[in-house]
mmCIF file of C-alpha atoms in Angstrom:
data_model
loop_
_atom_site.group_PDB
_atom_site.id
_atom_site.type_symbol
_atom_site.label_atom_id
_atom_site.label_comp_id
_atom_site.label_asym_id
_atom_site.label_seq_id
_atom_site.Cartn_x
_atom_site.Cartn_y
_atom_site.Cartn_z
ATOM 1 C CA UNK A 1 -64.240 -13.840 8.939
ATOM 2 C CA UNK A 2 -62.658 -14.728 5.595
ATOM 3 C CA UNK A 3 -62.389 -18.364 4.532
ATOM 4 C CA UNK A 4 -61.018 -20.046 1.418
ATOM 5 C CA UNK A 5 -61.713 -23.429 -0.120
ATOM 6 C CA UNK A 6 -59.769 -25.332 -2.761
ATOM 7 C CA UNK A 7 -62.481 -27.940 -3.380
ATOM 8 C CA UNK A 8 -65.482 -25.845 -4.356
ATOM 9 C CA UNK A 9 -66.694 -25.172 -0.818
ATOM 10 C CA UNK A 10 -66.670 -28.684 0.633
ATOM 11 C CA UNK A 11 -63.956 -27.760 3.164
ATOM 12 C CA UNK A 12 -62.958 -24.262 4.372
ATOM 13 C CA UNK A 13 -59.780 -22.788 5.860
ATOM 14 C CA UNK A 14 -59.969 -19.554 7.856
ATOM 15 C CA UNK A 15 -57.501 -16.897 6.660
ATOM 16 C CA UNK A 16 -58.742 -13.853 8.618
ATOM 17 C CA UNK A 17 -60.817 -13.260 11.754
ATOM 18 C CA UNK A 18 -62.035 -9.797 12.679
ATOM 19 C CA UNK A 19 -63.237 -8.673 16.108
ATOM 20 C CA UNK A 20 -66.460 -6.733 16.550
ATOM 21 C CA UNK A 21 -64.603 -3.447 17.027
ATOM 22 C CA UNK A 22 -61.873 -3.841 14.410
ATOM 23 C CA UNK A 23 -61.190 -0.728 12.321
ATOM 24 C CA UNK A 24 -61.348 -0.719 8.514
ATOM 25 C CA UNK A 25 -58.098 -2.430 7.483
ATOM 26 C CA UNK A 26 -56.560 -3.621 4.222
ATOM 27 C CA UNK A 27 -55.699 -7.317 4.403
ATOM 28 C CA UNK A 28 -53.615 -9.310 1.944
ATOM 29 C CA UNK A 29 -52.991 -13.043 2.091
ATOM 30 C CA UNK A 30 -51.301 -15.636 -0.099
ATOM 31 C CA UNK A 31 -53.487 -18.661 -0.867
ATOM 32 C CA UNK A 32 -50.459 -20.967 -0.972
ATOM 33 C CA UNK A 33 -49.785 -20.171 2.714
ATOM 34 C CA UNK A 34 -53.119 -21.816 3.632
ATOM 35 C CA UNK A 35 -53.917 -24.424 0.985
ATOM 36 C CA UNK A 36 -52.910 -25.693 -2.452
ATOM 37 C CA UNK A 37 -54.468 -23.603 -5.246
ATOM 38 C CA UNK A 38 -56.838 -25.473 -7.575
ATOM 39 C CA UNK A 39 -59.338 -24.619 -10.300
ATOM 40 C CA UNK A 40 -62.108 -24.966 -7.667
ATOM 41 C CA UNK A 41 -61.004 -22.088 -5.400
ATOM 42 C CA UNK A 42 -63.732 -20.212 -3.516
ATOM 43 C CA UNK A 43 -63.741 -17.338 -1.022
ATOM 44 C CA UNK A 44 -66.458 -16.642 1.546
ATOM 45 C CA UNK A 45 -67.029 -13.757 3.913
ATOM 46 C CA UNK A 46 -68.933 -14.452 7.147
ATOM 47 C CA UNK A 47 -70.516 -11.805 9.406
ATOM 48 C CA UNK A 48 -72.438 -12.843 12.520
ATOM 49 C CA UNK A 49 -73.653 -11.667 15.924
ATOM 50 C CA UNK A 50 -71.406 -12.496 18.843
ATOM 51 C CA UNK A 51 -73.849 -11.560 21.595
ATOM 52 C CA UNK A 52 -77.492 -10.658 21.939
ATOM 53 C CA UNK A 53 -79.490 -10.160 18.781
ATOM 54 C CA UNK A 54 -78.429 -6.921 17.145
ATOM 55 C CA UNK A 55 -77.725 -5.467 13.736
ATOM 56 C CA UNK A 56 -74.933 -7.256 11.885
ATOM 57 C CA UNK A 57 -72.918 -5.114 9.500
ATOM 58 C CA UNK A 58 -70.038 -6.054 7.230
ATOM 59 C CA UNK A 59 -68.527 -4.650 4.062
ATOM 60 C CA UNK A 60 -65.986 -5.843 1.525
ATOM 61 C CA UNK A 61 -64.254 -3.247 -0.606
ATOM 62 C CA UNK A 62 -61.779 -3.570 -3.479
ATOM 63 C CA UNK A 63 -61.524 -7.374 -3.469
ATOM 64 C CA UNK A 64 -58.809 -8.537 -5.889
ATOM 65 C CA UNK A 65 -56.985 -11.700 -6.958
ATOM 66 C CA UNK A 66 -53.385 -11.437 -8.156
ATOM 67 C CA UNK A 67 -50.658 -13.636 -9.656
ATOM 68 C CA UNK A 68 -52.759 -15.925 -11.803
ATOM 69 C CA UNK A 69 -50.957 -18.175 -14.240
ATOM 70 C CA UNK A 70 -52.030 -18.836 -17.812
ATOM 71 C CA UNK A 71 -53.475 -22.208 -16.764
ATOM 72 C CA UNK A 72 -55.777 -20.461 -14.258
ATOM 73 C CA UNK A 73 -57.482 -18.242 -16.819
ATOM 74 C CA UNK A 74 -59.935 -19.599 -19.347
ATOM 75 C CA UNK A 75 -59.889 -17.992 -22.767
ATOM 76 C CA UNK A 76 -63.119 -16.255 -23.748
ATOM 77 C CA UNK A 77 -65.440 -18.089 -26.036
ATOM 78 C CA UNK A 78 -64.632 -17.409 -29.707
ATOM 79 C CA UNK A 79 -68.251 -16.244 -30.043
ATOM 80 C CA UNK A 80 -67.822 -13.606 -27.307
ATOM 81 C CA UNK A 81 -67.610 -10.062 -28.642
ATOM 82 C CA UNK A 82 -68.643 -6.540 -27.763
ATOM 83 C CA UNK A 83 -71.680 -5.184 -29.546
ATOM 84 C CA UNK A 84 -72.569 -1.518 -29.978
ATOM 85 C CA UNK A 85 -75.237 -0.067 -27.697
ATOM 86 C CA UNK A 86 -78.469 0.394 -29.630
ATOM 87 C CA UNK A 87 -79.953 2.907 -29.498
ATOM 88 C CA UNK A 88 -76.926 4.983 -28.564
ATOM 89 C CA UNK A 89 -78.101 7.615 -26.035
ATOM 90 C CA UNK A 90 -75.203 9.888 -27.040
ATOM 91 C CA UNK A 91 -75.976 9.731 -30.758
ATOM 92 C CA UNK A 92 -79.776 9.886 -31.174
ATOM 93 C CA UNK A 93 -79.698 9.669 -34.985
#
């Protein structure tokens, strides 16, 4: 099951339900079709037993978010920067 929230996880809307025998499938959904996007968006993935106690397995692969606007992305801190790796394992001098 895949749920989204636009208020930091207080309320959830289901966007995808998967049966116990569903094959591996790529799924795409548009947030605006389910709720109004906010700066408090959250996604959760739920896997659970549907019958007697057994092993529960679930996997998420290649999760991505697209079509962000400039107001959705926070600029990095001016103090953020990349530092060289020390010691450099490829240059032992």
